[in-house]
Structures are given as structure tokens and as C-alpha cells.
Amino acid sequence: MRSVKLHARLLAAFLLLLGVGSIAYQILVQKVPLTESESDPVWVVDAQVSFQARDNTPVKARMYVPPLESGFTALNESFISNNYGVNVNRENGNRVVTWSARRADGRQNLYYRLMLTSRFAEPASVAEDGPQFRAAPPLEGPERLAADALLAPIRQHSADVETFVSETIKRVNNMESDNVRLLLGGDRSPENRARVVDLLLAVAHIPAEPVHTLELNESRDQEPELWLRTYNGKSWLYFNPLDGRQGLPEDRLVWWSGDKPLLALEGARNADVDFGVHRNEMSALQLAQSLRFQDQSSFIDYSLYELPVPSQQLFRILMMIPVGVLLVLLIRSLVGMETLGTFTPVLIALAFRETEVIWGVLLFTFITAIGLSVRGYLEHLKLQLLARLSIVLTFVVILMALISLVGYKLGLSTGLSVALFPMVILTMVIERISIVWEERGGGQSLKVAIGTLIAAVLCHLLMVWQPLVYFVFTFPGVLLVLAAVMVLMGHYRGYRLAELMRFRAMTDEGGR
């Protein structure tokens, strides 16, 4: 007996670990939302390109656009223009869109829009191999002396590429240094300071390149922010050239890298690019479905959400049946309430989905009472069990048809829903209640019938609770957890709450 109990506990532990592990994998790895109402920010980035076209001459506008594998999930990308051809290609690791027109005149406006989110995003792809050496630029005279004077203490205070770059940025932003002022040449703009940092790194043979980013923050007018990145032999390291901060913030979108300008025009002048960033909220489920429609990876690819919609609706009901069964098991084992079996209350609860609880209880009680009356009458005829069940089933169908017809005449749609009650279940319920009546009396049969209805109502309320329906359907591993609880309940031999009344009576008599 002990080995059997141990076996059952090991099985329950295995099912529990498997179920919890499945749920944890979906939450932590697949980023599945815990609730149906959970939403995520969706960023809408707009870039408006404006320029003045010359008199009916060919125009070509080339602009860098963000890489789609930049650590965010792209939901939609749009290139909006009028009478312009659009072509997107790659150039030196960047994506470039080219708008072209045979003839254009006057003020022209081109638009680029990108919708993205951080959910379901893979880590930003980085080059497996990056440059680890570059030739030093030719420097002579005062510039060479200033660079050597700045690099000497930088080498002493650094231990690797990371600390070398940080120390270089710190030195270049010290405006009290004569060497720094000489290299800046009176221009203290962020771009020029980044150029001097890059120059010193080049003299030290450390490869680096500027990276232009956009901050994902609600704004109507934003300029790309300049960063520097370098390769340390394993990965790319990002640095802010103004304060030396390392690591690109999570709200930064890499737009393009390199020292070339964002926009290049041919056949036009007076170019301007305006950026706008807007934040919206979208349901996590809608995000996943949107990615599914775009053939992109999302948790829907590995869940019941991949099924057709009618099948999903069916499984939303079927997946809740074990929940109702577990509730009935707890009611019977812990509370001690008697019901007509374990599955009958659950099946009745499923019928309540169409009739609602109040009307369902009334219709069920009425049909059962009539069925019991018919069954009681047939008992006097001394018919066999099969014949009794057949006749009761026939009268149940007739009664359903009459109720539906009367409900239709009265304009009550609830009366039509009674046909969804399982006829066989109703027939068996009537038969089993009558058997209990004969064996244990009318009071006990009434008690069992009331217990069955109470359990059915509780099961219905639990099985239609939308947050629980979503959780069970989205995380099927919950069923393994329920199975583990059922295994443990299979060896429960403890007291039931209903027995406390009897024990309290015994205690009172013993005290007297």
C-alpha cells in the first residue's frame, strides 16, 4: 500500500512539474500575456522628407531607414509617396530606401512610417565578426602632438577596449584641456566631439563608427541622437560620446550607422527630415495575431490559437471540463455534498451556457419533475429498465418540443434553448433519482438532486469565468496541474466538512 501511495505521489509531482514548467516556458520565453486584457506599447515612428524639386527634372531621394532586426518587432512599414517609385536595399549594413521620379516640380513631401513593439522581439542581431584593427590616420604637427598627449594617460588608465573608449570620451569632453580645444578647433558640437573621439581611437588602432538612434518617446519633433560603437572581439559596445555612458538604452532605435548623412538628394534642394514618435496601446493577443498574419514568429505558432476559429471556440469549452470535474471532486471529497456522479453536474453546467443559470435551473427542475412523474407511473406497470428508459426519453423529447413551441409563441428565446439539454443525461438523471428514491427514500433523493443542481451551478459559474477560460486555453499546462491534484485527491481519506455536523452532535451528547 505504501508503494502504491509513493507511486501516486511521484506521478502527481511529475505532472505538477511538467505543467508548471510548461506555463513558465510560455510566460518567460514566449512572452505570453497572463491576462486577455494585457496590452503593450506600440510605437509609431514617422519621418517626413520635404524638399524643393527643380523645374520638371528627375529626382532621386535616398534615405536610411532602420533595420528590421534592431531588437524590436516590426508590425508594419510604409513608404508613402505620390508618383514616386520606391526601392529598398542594403548598403554597408544599413537599409536604404530610394524614392525616384522622372519629373517633379515644386515642394515635395515623402513619408516613411514604422510601427514596432518590444514584445516577441528577438535580441538585436550583431555581426559575428567585427573589425578589431584599423590603420591610424595621417596626423602631423600640433594635431599629432595633441593626440599623443591625450592618448598617453588614456592608455595608463584603461585595461581593455571598453575602458579605453570610456576614458577617451571622458578626456575629450574636458574642455579645460588645451589639447582637446586644439583638436575641436572651436567647434564643440556633439558631432565634432564624436569625430575627435573617433580620431583618437583611430590613432590607437581601435575601430569605431558612429551610430544614429531615435528615442522612442512621445514627441513631434526629434533629432537622431549620435552614439559610438566599437567591437571588442566578441560583441559590439555602444557609448554615448557626450557623457561616456555605455550600453544602448532599451528605448533607442538604431536608425543607421556610419558618418554619411541621413538623406541624399539628386535633382532637388532645401531638404529637411522631420521625425515624430507616437505611442499607442494594443492588446498582446492582437499583436500576436498581427504577427501571425505576417508569417512572423509569435506564441500563436505553438498554441491552440493556431487552430481555426470554430475549433478554438469548441476547445474553449472542452478545456474547461476538467476544471468543472475537479470542482465536483473537491465538493464530494472535501465538503461531502452528494451528487449524481461526477460528470453529471458538469454536463448540466454545459447546458447552462445556453439557457443561463436561472432559466436553466427552472427548466431542468420542471422537466425532471415531469419525468419522475412519468417514471413513477411506469413503475406500476412493472416494465423492465430498458423499456422504462425508452419511454421516459420519448416523453422528455415531447416535453422539450412543447416548451420550445410555447416559448416561440410567447416570444421567449430561452424556451428554444431547452433543446440543447442532453436528452440522454436528463433521462438518466430522472432514472437515477427515482432509484435513489426507492432505495433511500424521498428525502435523500431530493437531497442528491439539490446537491447536483448546486454543483452544476458552481461548475457553470467557474467554467464561464472569462479570465479562467483564457488562462486555461492559453496555458494548456494547467490541465496537467489539475491532473496532479486529482491524483493526490484519489488517496484522500480525511474528514469531510459535512461530517463535522455529526461529530459535533456526538461531542455534545458526550459532554452531557
PDB file of N, CA and C in Angstrom, residues 22 57 81 99 127 135-136 196 257 263 267 288 292 373 399 413 420 423 443 481 483:
ATOM      1  N   SER A  22       5.665  23.984 -18.207  1.00  0.00           N
ATOM      2  CA  SER A  22       5.078  24.432 -19.465  1.00  0.00           C
ATOM      3  C   SER A  22       4.553  25.858 -19.361  1.00  0.00           C
ATOM      4  N   THR A  57      12.544  68.155 -63.455  1.00  0.00           N
ATOM      5  CA  THR A  57      13.774  67.391 -63.652  1.00  0.00           C
ATOM      6  C   THR A  57      13.665  66.086 -62.867  1.00  0.00           C
ATOM      7  N   SER A  81       4.209  57.957 -50.891  1.00  0.00           N
ATOM      8  CA  SER A  81       4.657  58.988 -51.833  1.00  0.00           C
ATOM      9  C   SER A  81       3.653  59.069 -52.974  1.00  0.00           C
ATOM     10  N   TRP A  99      13.560  56.879 -53.259  1.00  0.00           N
ATOM     11  CA  TRP A  99      12.389  57.392 -53.974  1.00  0.00           C
ATOM     12  C   TRP A  99      12.882  58.032 -55.270  1.00  0.00           C
ATOM     13  N   ALA A 127      26.891  41.570 -35.717  1.00  0.00           N
ATOM     14  CA  ALA A 127      27.784  40.874 -36.625  1.00  0.00           C
ATOM     15  C   ALA A 127      28.628  39.880 -35.853  1.00  0.00           C
ATOM     16  N   ALA A 135      43.839  51.126 -39.527  1.00  0.00           N
ATOM     17  CA  ALA A 135      45.066  51.911 -39.686  1.00  0.00           C
ATOM     18  C   ALA A 135      44.882  53.305 -39.100  1.00  0.00           C
ATOM     19  N   ALA A 136      45.949  53.817 -38.543  1.00  0.00           N
ATOM     20  CA  ALA A 136      45.912  55.158 -37.956  1.00  0.00           C
ATOM     21  C   ALA A 136      45.900  56.208 -39.056  1.00  0.00           C
ATOM     22  N   VAL A 196      36.252  63.748 -32.834  1.00  0.00           N
ATOM     23  CA  VAL A 196      37.558  63.742 -32.153  1.00  0.00           C
ATOM     24  C   VAL A 196      37.758  62.426 -31.405  1.00  0.00           C
ATOM     25  N   SER A 257      24.021  53.527 -39.265  1.00  0.00           N
ATOM     26  CA  SER A 257      25.381  53.657 -38.765  1.00  0.00           C
ATOM     27  C   SER A 257      26.276  54.192 -39.872  1.00  0.00           C
ATOM     28  N   LEU A 263      20.056  61.777 -45.401  1.00  0.00           N
ATOM     29  CA  LEU A 263      19.347  61.960 -46.663  1.00  0.00           C
ATOM     30  C   LEU A 263      20.304  62.458 -47.724  1.00  0.00           C
ATOM     31  N   GLY A 267      18.824  66.280 -57.917  1.00  0.00           N
ATOM     32  CA  GLY A 267      17.791  66.996 -58.661  1.00  0.00           C
ATOM     33  C   GLY A 267      16.860  67.794 -57.774  1.00  0.00           C
ATOM     34  N   ALA A 288       0.057  39.388 -31.302  1.00  0.00           N
ATOM     35  CA  ALA A 288       0.435  38.044 -31.730  1.00  0.00           C
ATOM     36  C   ALA A 288      -0.293  37.651 -33.013  1.00  0.00           C
ATOM     37  N   ARG A 292       1.151  36.787 -36.682  1.00  0.00           N
ATOM     38  CA  ARG A 292       0.786  35.530 -37.344  1.00  0.00           C
ATOM     39  C   ARG A 292       0.358  35.792 -38.777  1.00  0.00           C
ATOM     40  N   SER A 373     -42.468  11.911 -12.588  1.00  0.00           N
ATOM     41  CA  SER A 373     -43.885  11.533 -12.504  1.00  0.00           C
ATOM     42  C   SER A 373     -44.205  10.430 -13.509  1.00  0.00           C
ATOM     43  N   LEU A 399     -41.746  16.776 -24.276  1.00  0.00           N
ATOM     44  CA  LEU A 399     -41.816  17.923 -23.380  1.00  0.00           C
ATOM     45  C   LEU A 399     -40.912  19.051 -23.858  1.00  0.00           C
ATOM     46  N   SER A 413     -36.897  33.401 -26.303  1.00  0.00           N
ATOM     47  CA  SER A 413     -35.836  32.616 -26.930  1.00  0.00           C
ATOM     48  C   SER A 413     -35.251  31.591 -25.978  1.00  0.00           C
ATOM     49  N   LEU A 420     -31.126  22.097 -26.227  1.00  0.00           N
ATOM     50  CA  LEU A 420     -29.707  21.830 -26.108  1.00  0.00           C
ATOM     51  C   LEU A 420     -29.371  20.999 -24.876  1.00  0.00           C
ATOM     52  N   MET A 423     -30.485  15.066 -23.874  1.00  0.00           N
ATOM     53  CA  MET A 423     -31.690  14.279 -23.579  1.00  0.00           C
ATOM     54  C   MET A 423     -31.366  13.013 -22.815  1.00  0.00           C
ATOM     55  N   GLY A 443     -36.608  11.872   0.801  1.00  0.00           N
ATOM     56  CA  GLY A 443     -35.763  12.949   1.329  1.00  0.00           C
ATOM     57  C   GLY A 443     -34.344  12.878   0.811  1.00  0.00           C
ATOM     58  N   VAL A 481      -1.534  20.283 -14.143  1.00  0.00           N
ATOM     59  CA  VAL A 481      -1.590  20.635 -12.725  1.00  0.00           C
ATOM     60  C   VAL A 481      -2.887  20.113 -12.107  1.00  0.00           C
ATOM     61  N   ALA A 483      -4.580  17.547 -13.154  1.00  0.00           N
ATOM     62  CA  ALA A 483      -4.455  16.095 -13.068  1.00  0.00           C
ATOM     63  C   ALA A 483      -3.628  15.684 -11.857  1.00  0.00           C
TER      64      ALA A 483
END
